[in-house]
Short mmCIF file of C-alpha atoms in Angstrom, two decimals:
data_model
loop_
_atom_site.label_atom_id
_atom_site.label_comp_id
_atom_site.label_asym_id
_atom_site.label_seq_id
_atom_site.Cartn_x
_atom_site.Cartn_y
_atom_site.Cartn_z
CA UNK A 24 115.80 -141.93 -13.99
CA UNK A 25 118.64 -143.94 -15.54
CA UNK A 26 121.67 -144.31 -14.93
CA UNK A 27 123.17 -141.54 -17.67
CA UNK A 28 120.48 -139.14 -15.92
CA UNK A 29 121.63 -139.74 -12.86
CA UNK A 30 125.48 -139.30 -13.07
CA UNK A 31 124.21 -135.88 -15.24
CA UNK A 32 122.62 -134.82 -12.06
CA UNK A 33 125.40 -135.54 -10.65
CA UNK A 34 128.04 -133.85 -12.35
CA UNK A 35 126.17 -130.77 -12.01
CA UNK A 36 126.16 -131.01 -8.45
CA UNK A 37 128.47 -128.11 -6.86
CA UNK A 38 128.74 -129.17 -3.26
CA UNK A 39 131.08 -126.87 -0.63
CA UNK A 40 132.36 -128.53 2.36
CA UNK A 41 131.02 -127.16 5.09
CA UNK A 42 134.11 -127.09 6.61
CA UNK A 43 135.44 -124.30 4.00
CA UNK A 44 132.38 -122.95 3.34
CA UNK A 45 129.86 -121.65 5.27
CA UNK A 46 127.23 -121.43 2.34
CA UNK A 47 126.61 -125.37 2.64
CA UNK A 48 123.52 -124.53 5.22
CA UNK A 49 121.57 -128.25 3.81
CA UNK A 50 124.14 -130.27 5.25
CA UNK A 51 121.58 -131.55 8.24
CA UNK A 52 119.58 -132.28 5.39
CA UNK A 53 122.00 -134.31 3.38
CA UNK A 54 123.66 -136.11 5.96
CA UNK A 55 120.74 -136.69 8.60
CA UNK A 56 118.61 -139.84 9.27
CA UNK A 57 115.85 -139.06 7.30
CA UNK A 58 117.82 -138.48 4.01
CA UNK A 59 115.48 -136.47 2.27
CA UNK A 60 115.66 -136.58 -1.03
CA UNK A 61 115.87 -132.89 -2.96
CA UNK A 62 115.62 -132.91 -6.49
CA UNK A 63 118.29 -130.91 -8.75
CA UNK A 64 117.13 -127.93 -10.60
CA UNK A 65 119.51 -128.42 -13.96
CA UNK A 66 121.20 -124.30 -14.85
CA UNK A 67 121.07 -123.59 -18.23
CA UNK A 68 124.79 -122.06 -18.48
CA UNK A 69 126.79 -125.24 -18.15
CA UNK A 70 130.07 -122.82 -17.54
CA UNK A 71 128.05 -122.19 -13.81
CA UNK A 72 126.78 -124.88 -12.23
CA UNK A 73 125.07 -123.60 -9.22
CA UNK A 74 123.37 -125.83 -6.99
CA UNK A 75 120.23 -125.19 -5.54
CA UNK A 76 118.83 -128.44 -4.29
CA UNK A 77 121.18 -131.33 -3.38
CA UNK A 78 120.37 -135.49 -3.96
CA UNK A 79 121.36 -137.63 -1.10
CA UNK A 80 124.31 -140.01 -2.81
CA UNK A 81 121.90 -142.95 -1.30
CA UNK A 82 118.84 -143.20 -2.46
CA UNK A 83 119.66 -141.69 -5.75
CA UNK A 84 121.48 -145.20 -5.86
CA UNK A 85 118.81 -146.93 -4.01
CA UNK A 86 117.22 -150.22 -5.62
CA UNK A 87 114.58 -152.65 -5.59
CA UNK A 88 115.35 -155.49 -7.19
CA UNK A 89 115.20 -158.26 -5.46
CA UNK A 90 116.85 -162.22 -5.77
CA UNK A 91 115.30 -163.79 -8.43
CA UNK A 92 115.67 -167.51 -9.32
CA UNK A 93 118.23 -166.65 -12.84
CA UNK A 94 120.51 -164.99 -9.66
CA UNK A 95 120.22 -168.07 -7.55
CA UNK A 96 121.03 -170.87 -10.53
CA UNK A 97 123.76 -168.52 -11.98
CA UNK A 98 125.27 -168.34 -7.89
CA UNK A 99 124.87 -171.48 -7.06
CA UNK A 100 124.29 -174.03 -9.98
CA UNK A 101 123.15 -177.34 -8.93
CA UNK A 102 124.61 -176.25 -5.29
CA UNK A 103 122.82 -175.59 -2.28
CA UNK A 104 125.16 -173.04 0.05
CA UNK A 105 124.59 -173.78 3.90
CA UNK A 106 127.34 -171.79 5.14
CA UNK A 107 126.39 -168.45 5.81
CA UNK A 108 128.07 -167.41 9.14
CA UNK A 109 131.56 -167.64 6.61
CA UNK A 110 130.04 -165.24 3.87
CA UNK A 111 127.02 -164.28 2.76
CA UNK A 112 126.04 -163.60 -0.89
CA UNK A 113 126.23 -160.12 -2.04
CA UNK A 114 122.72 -159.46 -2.93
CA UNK A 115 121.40 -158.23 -6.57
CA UNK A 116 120.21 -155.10 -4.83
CA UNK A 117 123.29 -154.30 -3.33
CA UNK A 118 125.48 -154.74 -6.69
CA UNK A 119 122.89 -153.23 -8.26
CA UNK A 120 123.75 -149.48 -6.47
CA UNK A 121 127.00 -150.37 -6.55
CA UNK A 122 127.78 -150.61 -9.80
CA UNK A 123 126.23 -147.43 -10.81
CA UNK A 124 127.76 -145.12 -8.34
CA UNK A 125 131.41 -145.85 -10.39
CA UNK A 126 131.11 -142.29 -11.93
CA UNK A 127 131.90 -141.23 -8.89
CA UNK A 128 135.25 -141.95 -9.28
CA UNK A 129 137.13 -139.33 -6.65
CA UNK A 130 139.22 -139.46 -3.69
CA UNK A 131 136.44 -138.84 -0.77
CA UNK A 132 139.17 -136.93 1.24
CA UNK A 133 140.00 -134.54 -1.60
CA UNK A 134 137.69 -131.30 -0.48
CA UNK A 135 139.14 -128.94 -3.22
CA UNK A 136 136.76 -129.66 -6.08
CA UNK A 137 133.26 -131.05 -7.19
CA UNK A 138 134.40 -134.42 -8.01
CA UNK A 139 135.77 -135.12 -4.32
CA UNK A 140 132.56 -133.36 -2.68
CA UNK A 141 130.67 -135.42 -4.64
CA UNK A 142 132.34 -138.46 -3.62
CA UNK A 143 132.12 -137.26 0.07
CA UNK A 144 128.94 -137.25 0.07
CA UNK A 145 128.33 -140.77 -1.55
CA UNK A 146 130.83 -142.01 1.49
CA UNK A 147 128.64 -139.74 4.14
CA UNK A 148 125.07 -140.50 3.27
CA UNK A 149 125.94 -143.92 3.26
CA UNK A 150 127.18 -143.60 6.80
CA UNK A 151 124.50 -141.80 7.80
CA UNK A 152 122.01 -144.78 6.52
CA UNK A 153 124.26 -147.48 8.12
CA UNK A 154 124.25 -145.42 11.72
CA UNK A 155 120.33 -145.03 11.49
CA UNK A 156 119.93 -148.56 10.89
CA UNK A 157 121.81 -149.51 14.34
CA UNK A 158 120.44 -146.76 16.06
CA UNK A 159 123.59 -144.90 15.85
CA UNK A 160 124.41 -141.10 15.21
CA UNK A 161 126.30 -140.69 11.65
CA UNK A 162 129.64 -139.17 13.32
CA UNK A 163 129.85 -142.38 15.84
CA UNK A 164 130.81 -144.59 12.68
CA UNK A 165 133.92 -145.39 11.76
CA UNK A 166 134.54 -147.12 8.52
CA UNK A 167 137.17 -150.08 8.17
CA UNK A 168 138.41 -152.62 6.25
CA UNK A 169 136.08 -155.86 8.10
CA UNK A 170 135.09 -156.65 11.52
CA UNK A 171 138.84 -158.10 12.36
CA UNK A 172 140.08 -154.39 11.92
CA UNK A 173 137.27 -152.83 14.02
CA UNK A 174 138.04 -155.76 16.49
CA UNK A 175 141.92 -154.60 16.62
CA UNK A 176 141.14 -151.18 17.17
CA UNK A 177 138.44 -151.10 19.59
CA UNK A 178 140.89 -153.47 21.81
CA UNK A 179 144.09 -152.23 20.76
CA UNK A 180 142.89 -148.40 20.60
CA UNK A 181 141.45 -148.32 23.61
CA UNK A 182 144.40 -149.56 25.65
CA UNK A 183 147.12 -147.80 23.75
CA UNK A 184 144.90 -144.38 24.56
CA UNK A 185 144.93 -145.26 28.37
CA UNK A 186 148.29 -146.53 28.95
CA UNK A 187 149.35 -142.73 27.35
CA UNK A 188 147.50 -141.52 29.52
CA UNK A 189 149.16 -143.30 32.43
CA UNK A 190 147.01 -146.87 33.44
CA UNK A 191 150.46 -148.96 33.59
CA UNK A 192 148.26 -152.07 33.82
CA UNK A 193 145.11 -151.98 32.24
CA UNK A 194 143.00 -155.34 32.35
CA UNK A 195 140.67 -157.16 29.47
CA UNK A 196 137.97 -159.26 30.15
CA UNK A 197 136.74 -161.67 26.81
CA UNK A 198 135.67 -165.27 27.19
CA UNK A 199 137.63 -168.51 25.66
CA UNK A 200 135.21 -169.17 22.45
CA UNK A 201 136.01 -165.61 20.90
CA UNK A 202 136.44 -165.52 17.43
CA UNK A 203 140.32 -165.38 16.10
CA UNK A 204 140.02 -161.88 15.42
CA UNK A 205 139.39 -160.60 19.36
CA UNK A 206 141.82 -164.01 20.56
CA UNK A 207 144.67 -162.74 18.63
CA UNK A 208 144.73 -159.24 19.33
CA UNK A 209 144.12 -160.15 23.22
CA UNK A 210 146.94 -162.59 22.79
CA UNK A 211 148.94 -159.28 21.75
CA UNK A 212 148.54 -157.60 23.81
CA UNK A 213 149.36 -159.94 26.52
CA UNK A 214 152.71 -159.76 24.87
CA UNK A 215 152.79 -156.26 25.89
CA UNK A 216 152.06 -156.52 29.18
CA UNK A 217 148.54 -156.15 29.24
CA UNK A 218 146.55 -158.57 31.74
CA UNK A 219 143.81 -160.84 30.04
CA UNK A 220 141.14 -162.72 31.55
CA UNK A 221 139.28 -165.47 29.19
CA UNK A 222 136.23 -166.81 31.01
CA UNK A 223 135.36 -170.03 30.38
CA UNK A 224 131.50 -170.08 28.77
CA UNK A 225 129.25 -173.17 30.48
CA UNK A 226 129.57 -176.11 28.91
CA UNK A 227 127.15 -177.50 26.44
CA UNK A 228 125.23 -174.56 26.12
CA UNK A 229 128.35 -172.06 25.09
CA UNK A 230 126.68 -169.07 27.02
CA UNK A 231 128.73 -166.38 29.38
CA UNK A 232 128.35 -166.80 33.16
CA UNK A 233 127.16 -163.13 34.39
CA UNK A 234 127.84 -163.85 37.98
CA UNK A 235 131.64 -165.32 37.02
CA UNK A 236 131.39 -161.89 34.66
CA UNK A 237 131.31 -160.00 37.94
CA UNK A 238 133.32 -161.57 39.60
CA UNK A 239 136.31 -161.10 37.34
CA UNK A 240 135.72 -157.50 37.24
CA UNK A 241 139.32 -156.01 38.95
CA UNK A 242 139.84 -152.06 39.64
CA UNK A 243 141.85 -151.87 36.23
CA UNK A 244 139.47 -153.51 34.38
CA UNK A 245 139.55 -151.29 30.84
CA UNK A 246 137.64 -153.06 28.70
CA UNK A 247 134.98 -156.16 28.45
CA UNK A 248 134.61 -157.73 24.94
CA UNK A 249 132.01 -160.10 23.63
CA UNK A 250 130.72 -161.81 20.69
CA UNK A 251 127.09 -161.48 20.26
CA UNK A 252 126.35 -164.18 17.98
CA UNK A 253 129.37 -166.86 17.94
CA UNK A 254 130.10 -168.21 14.54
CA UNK A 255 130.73 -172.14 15.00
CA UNK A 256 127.47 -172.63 17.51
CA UNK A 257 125.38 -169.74 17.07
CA UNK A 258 124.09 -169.06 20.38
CA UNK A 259 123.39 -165.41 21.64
CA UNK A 260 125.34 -163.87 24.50
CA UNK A 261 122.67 -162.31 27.33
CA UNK A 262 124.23 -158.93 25.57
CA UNK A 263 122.17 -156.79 27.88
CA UNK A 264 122.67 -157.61 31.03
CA UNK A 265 126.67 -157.09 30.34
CA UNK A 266 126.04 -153.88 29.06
CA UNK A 267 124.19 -152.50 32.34
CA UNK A 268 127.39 -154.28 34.34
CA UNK A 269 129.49 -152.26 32.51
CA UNK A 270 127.81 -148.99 32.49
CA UNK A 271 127.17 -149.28 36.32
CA UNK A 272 131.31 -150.26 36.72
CA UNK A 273 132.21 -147.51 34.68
CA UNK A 274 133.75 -149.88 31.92
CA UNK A 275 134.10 -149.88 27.93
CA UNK A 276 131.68 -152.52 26.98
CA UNK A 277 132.76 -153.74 23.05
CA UNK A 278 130.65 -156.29 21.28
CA UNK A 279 131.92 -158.07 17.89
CA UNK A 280 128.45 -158.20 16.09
CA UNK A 281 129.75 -159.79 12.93
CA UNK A 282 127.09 -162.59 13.01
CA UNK A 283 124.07 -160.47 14.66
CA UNK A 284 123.09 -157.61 11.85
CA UNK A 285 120.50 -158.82 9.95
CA UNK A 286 119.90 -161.79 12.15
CA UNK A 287 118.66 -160.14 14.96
CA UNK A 288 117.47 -156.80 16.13
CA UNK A 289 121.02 -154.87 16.71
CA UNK A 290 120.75 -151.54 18.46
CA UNK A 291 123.57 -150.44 20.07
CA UNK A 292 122.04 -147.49 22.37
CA UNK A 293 119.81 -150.42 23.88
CA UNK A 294 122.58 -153.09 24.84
CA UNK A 295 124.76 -149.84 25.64
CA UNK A 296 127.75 -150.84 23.68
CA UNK A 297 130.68 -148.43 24.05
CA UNK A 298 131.65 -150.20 20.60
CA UNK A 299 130.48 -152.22 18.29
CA UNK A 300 132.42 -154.64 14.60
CA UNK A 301 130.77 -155.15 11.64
CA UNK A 302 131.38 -156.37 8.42
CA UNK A 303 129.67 -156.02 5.23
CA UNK A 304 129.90 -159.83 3.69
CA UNK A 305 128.13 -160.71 6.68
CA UNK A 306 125.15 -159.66 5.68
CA UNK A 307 124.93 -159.52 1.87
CA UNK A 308 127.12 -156.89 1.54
CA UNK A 309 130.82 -156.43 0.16
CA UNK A 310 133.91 -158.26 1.09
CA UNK A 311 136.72 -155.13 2.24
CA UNK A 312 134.62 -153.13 4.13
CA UNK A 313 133.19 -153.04 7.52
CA UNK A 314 132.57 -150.24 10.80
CA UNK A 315 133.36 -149.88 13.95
CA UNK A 316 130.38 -147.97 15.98
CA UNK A 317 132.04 -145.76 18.77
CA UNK A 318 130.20 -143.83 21.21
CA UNK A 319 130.56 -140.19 21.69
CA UNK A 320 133.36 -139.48 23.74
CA UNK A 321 135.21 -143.02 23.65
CA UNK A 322 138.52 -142.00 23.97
CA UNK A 323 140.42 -144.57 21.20
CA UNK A 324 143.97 -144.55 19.73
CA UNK A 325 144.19 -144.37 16.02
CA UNK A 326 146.35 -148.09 15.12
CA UNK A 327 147.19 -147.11 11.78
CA UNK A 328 149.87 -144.22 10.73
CA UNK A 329 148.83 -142.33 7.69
CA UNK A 330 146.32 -138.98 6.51
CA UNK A 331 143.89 -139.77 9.69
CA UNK A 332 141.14 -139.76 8.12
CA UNK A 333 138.17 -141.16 9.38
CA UNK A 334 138.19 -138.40 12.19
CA UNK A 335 141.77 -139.28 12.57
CA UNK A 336 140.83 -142.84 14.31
CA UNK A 337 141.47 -144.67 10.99
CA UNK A 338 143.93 -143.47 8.41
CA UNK A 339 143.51 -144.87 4.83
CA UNK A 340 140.90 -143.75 1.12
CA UNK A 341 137.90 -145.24 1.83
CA UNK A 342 136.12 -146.34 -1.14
CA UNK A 343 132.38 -144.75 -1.54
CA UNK A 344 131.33 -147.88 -3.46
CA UNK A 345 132.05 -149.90 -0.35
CA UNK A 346 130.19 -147.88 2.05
CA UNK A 347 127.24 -147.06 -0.57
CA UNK A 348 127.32 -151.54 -0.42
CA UNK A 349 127.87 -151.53 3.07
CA UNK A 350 124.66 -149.37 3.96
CA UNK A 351 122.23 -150.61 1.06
CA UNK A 352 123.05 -154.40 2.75
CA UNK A 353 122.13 -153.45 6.27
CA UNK A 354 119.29 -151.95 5.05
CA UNK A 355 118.44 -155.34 2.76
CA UNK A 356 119.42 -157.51 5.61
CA UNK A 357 117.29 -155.95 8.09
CA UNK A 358 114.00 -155.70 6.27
CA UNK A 359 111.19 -158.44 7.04
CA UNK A 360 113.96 -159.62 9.94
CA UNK A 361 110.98 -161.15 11.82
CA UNK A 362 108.86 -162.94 9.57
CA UNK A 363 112.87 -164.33 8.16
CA UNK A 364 113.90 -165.57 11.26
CA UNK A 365 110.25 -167.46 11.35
CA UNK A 366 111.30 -168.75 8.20
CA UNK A 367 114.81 -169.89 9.75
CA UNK A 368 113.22 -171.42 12.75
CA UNK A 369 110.53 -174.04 10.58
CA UNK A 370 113.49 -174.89 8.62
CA UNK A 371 115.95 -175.70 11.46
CA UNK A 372 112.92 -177.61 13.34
CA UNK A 373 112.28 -179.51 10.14
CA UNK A 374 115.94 -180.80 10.15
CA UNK A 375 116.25 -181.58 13.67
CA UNK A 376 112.71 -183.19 13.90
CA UNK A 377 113.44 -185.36 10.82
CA UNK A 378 117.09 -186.44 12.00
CA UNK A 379 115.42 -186.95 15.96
CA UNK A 380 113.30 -189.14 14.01
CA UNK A 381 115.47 -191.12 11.83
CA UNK A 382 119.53 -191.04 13.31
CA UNK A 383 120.23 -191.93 16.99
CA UNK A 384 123.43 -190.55 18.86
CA UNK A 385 123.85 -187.30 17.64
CA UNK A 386 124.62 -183.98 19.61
CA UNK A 387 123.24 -180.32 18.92
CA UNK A 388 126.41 -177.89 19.93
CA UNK A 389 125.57 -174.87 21.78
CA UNK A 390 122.36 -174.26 23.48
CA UNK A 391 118.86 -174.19 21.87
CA UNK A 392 117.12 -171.31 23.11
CA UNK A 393 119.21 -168.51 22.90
CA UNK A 394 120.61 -169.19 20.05
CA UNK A 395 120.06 -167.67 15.89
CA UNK A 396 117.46 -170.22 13.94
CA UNK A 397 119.79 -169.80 11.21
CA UNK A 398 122.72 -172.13 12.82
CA UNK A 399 122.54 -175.83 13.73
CA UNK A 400 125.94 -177.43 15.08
CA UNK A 401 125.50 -181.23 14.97
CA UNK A 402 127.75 -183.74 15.72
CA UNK A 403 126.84 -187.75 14.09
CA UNK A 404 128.85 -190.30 16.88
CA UNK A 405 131.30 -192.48 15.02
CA UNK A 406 131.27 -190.41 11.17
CA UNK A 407 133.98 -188.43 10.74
CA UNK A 408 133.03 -185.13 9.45
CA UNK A 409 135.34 -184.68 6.75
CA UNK A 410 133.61 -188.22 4.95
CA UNK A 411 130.61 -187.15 5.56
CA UNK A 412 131.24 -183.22 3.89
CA UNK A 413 132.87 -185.45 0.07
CA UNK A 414 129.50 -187.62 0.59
CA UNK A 415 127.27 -184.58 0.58
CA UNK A 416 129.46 -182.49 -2.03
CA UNK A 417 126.98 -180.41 -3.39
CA UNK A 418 126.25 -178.64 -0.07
CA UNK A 419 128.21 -176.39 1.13
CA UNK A 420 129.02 -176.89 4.79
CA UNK A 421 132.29 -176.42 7.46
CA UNK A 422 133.54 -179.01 9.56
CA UNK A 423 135.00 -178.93 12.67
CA UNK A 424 137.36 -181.49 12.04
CA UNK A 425 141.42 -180.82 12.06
CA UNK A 426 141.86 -181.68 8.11
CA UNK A 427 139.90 -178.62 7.51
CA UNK A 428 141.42 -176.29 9.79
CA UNK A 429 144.48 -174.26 8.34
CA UNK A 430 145.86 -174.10 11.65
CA UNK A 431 145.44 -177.98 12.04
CA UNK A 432 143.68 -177.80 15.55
CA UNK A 433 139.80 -179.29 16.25
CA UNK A 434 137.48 -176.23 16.98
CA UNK A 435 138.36 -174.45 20.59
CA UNK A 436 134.81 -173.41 20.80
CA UNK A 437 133.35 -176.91 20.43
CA UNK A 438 136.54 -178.23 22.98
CA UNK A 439 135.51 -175.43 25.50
CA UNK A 440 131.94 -176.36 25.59
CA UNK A 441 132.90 -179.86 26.64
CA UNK A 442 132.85 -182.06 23.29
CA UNK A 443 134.50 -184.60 23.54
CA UNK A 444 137.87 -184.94 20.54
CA UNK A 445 136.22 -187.64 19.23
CA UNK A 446 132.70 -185.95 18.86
CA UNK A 447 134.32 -182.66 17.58
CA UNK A 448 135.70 -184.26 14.32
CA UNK A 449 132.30 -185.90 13.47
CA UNK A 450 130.82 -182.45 13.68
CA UNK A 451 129.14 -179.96 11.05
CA UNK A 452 128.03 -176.66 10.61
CA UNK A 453 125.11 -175.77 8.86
CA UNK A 454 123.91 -172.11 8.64
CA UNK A 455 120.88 -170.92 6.74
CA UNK A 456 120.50 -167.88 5.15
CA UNK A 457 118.35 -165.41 2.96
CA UNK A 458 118.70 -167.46 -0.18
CA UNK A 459 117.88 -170.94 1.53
CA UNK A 460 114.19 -172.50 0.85
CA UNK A 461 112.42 -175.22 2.52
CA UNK A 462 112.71 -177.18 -0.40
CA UNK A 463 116.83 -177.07 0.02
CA UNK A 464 116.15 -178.47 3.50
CA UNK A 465 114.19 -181.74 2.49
CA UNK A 466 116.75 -182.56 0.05
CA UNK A 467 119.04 -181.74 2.73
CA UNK A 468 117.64 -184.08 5.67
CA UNK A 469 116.98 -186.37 3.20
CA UNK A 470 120.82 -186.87 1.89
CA UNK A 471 121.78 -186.04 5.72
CA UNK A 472 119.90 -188.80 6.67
CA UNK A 473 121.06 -191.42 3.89
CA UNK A 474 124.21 -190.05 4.05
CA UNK A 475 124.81 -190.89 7.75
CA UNK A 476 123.32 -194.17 7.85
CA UNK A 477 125.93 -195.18 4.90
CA UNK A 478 128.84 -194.33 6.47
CA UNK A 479 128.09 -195.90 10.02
CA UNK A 480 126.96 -199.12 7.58
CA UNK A 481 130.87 -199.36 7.08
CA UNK A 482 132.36 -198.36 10.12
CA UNK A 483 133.69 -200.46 12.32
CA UNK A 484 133.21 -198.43 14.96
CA UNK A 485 129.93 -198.61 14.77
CA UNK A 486 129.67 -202.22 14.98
CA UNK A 487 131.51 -202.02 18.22
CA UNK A 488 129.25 -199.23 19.13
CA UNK A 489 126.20 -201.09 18.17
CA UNK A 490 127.54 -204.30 20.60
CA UNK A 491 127.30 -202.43 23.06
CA UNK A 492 131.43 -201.59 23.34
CA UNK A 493 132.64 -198.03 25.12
CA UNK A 494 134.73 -196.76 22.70
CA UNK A 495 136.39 -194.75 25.28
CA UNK A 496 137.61 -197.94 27.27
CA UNK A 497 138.71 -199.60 24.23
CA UNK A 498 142.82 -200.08 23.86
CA UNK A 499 144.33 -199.01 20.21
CA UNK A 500 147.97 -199.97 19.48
CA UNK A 501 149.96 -198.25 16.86
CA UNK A 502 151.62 -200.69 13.96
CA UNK A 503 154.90 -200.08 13.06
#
């Protein structure tokens, strides 16, 4: 069918809201995890358009195109992008459905006529699709703007809902290498009297204590939040095990899982989340969109005034072009997720092998077992990360140095794993992704390598390094 035939079927779709009509008896149908797809039966009279069959808004837009190599040279030209835990690519496929559901043009909260109904159900079949994917039910999703909004209202919600209901004091537990996003809001709400505990991760590896979990655990304790993936070293948070703490202690357990979908295996029944962030251009999906999973039951404050929509939890139009993007890139992003992560691991074992082999003194950040193949944090002893990113221009990578930081600060999570300042500004971040070849990482390590050995050729520091001279001992006076 093309894509005139399908906005025809469309437009002579009549769908009731079941909430003002009790007629709609397909709605399990339409909305559940199977999405079975009906076909139309097309009335003659075009003054009646009665509707015998419904289309799931999904799969009519479902696609399977796939990246080709005209989609990688137009994305990235001569380019090779190695920083995926910042943004992924939105994939063809996802684009692709996208850009032909823009018929659909209605308000999804406007249940008086066919155009709105028909935009509802664009908005709910997609959420049905996303919650099946995560091993959700459709009504536990909430739709926002990113992962930083679900982060705010799973913290802030939660609390503002308890102190109403009369917890004067109520107590967070996160940990200190949090992205900005959970830091921030914490930081917040300490403001507002709210008690915050940030445990310190182990150093060098970056991973969460449980026992010093268990111990911080108070009789107010609210709330325990954790990353699941961090986004600087990549390593993996023991996820599990701090869900069962938190279902035996009778505590909301909320994960940020920004940098898990389509990494790893994310089901949020399993690691018994009470909540769980997303966002969409995390995993080849849409910037502006993103969902908060809550479970049945979680009592949570709406932190926006408006409509209250969303089930009243989060007021605001959501677009049914972002959720239709958001639910067609879990599903890309979670397809062949084993035999990709094999992919991800030979290509991170090639690069560390080869620089092993060829560049002495440098540091993998974070630790190397539980951790995502995808990432590799390295830090090169006396090259300063900054030189070494305009040396290698045509890769795209992040530094940990202060120049690149817009708040002027080396990266917390590398100082709270125990890098040493000097170490942290010769570090990089390289992350892999679905659109990275083997062939990108032996061009790679090979101008990694070159690259490297270059710039400790003209260092000074270097020299002294090479004579045998600690650094740290050594005496530097200012000029005036």
């Amino acid at each position: 069918m093309n894509i005139k035939d399908k906005f025809v079927a469309f437009n002579s779709n009549e769908i009731i809201d079941n909430e003002k009509n009790n007629q709609r008896d397909t709605q399990d149908n339409l909305y559940g995890d199977n999405f079975v797809k009906e076909e139309v039966v097309n009335q003659k009279n075009t003054k009646q358009k009665n509707v015998s069959q419904k289309k799931t808004r999904f799969e009519d837009f479902s696609s399977d195109k796939s990246f080709d190599s005209v989609y990688r040279e137009e994305s990235f030209g001569d380019g090779v992008y190695l920083d995926y835990s910042a943004t992924t690519p939105c994939d063809p496929s996802v684009v692709d459905v996208m850009s032909q559901s823009y018929k659909i043009f209605a308000n999804p909260h406007s249940i008086t006529h066919m155009y709105g109904w028909n935009a509802t159900d664009l908005v709910e079949s997609s959420r049905a699709k996303f919650a099946s994917i995560i091993g959700a039910e459709s009504k536990e999703i909430v739709f926002t703007s990113g992962a930083t909004e679900a982060n705010n209202l799973a913290l802030k919600g939660v609390i503002s809902n308890r102190r109403r209901n009369g917890l004067e004091n109520p107590h967070i537990i996160t940990t200190n290498i949090e992205h900005k996003a959970t830091l921030e809001t914490c930081h917040t709400l300490e403001k507002q009297g709210v008690e915050v505990t940030y445990l310190e991760v182990e150093k060098k590896t970056g991973l969460l204590d449980i026992e010093k979990l268990k111990k911080s655990i108070k009789s107010n304790t609210v709330i325990i939040s954790i990353s699941w993936v961090n986004s600087e070293i990549g390593v993996i948070q023991p996820i599990e095990e701090i869900g069962n703490i938190c279902e035996e202690k009778n505590i909301y357990f909320h994960i940020d899982a920004a940098q898990a979908l389509g990494r790893i295996d994310v089901d949020v029944k399993k690691c018994k989340a009470t909540m769980v962030s997303f966002s969409a251009h995390k995993f080849y999906g849409p910037k502006g969109i993103g969902a908060l999973y809550i479970k049945k039951r979680t009592r949570v404050d709406s932190i926006i005034d408006g409509g209250k929509q969303e089930r009243g939890v989060r007021s605001g139009t959501i677009s049914p072009q972002l959720c239709l993007g958001l639910a067609k890139a879990a599903e890309f992003s979670t397809k062949d997720l084993e035999s990709e992560n094999i992919r991800m691991k030979e290509m991170q074992d090639y690069l560390l092998s080869n620089l092993n082999n060829s560049i002495s003194d440098i540091f993998i950040n974070g630790d190397m077992n539980s951790r995502i193949p995808h990432n590799v944090n390295i830090s090169f002893a006396c090259v300063e990360g900054e030189s070494l990113m305009m040396k290698m221009e045509k890769y795209a990578m992040s530094s940990a140095s202060a120049c690149s930081s817009q708040t002027l600060q080396p990266s917390y999570v590398l100082s709270a794993i125990g890098v040493d300042e000097d170490l942290i500004h010769t570090s990089l971040r390289m992350v892999m992704g679905r659109y990275t070849t083997m062939e990108d990482m032996k061009n790679f390590t090979n101008d990694l390598i070159e690259s490297v050995n270059f710039l400790r050729n003209i260092s000074p520091l270097w020299d002294m390094k090479k004579k045998g001279i600690d650094l740290k001992t050594v005496e530097w006076h200012d000029h005036h």
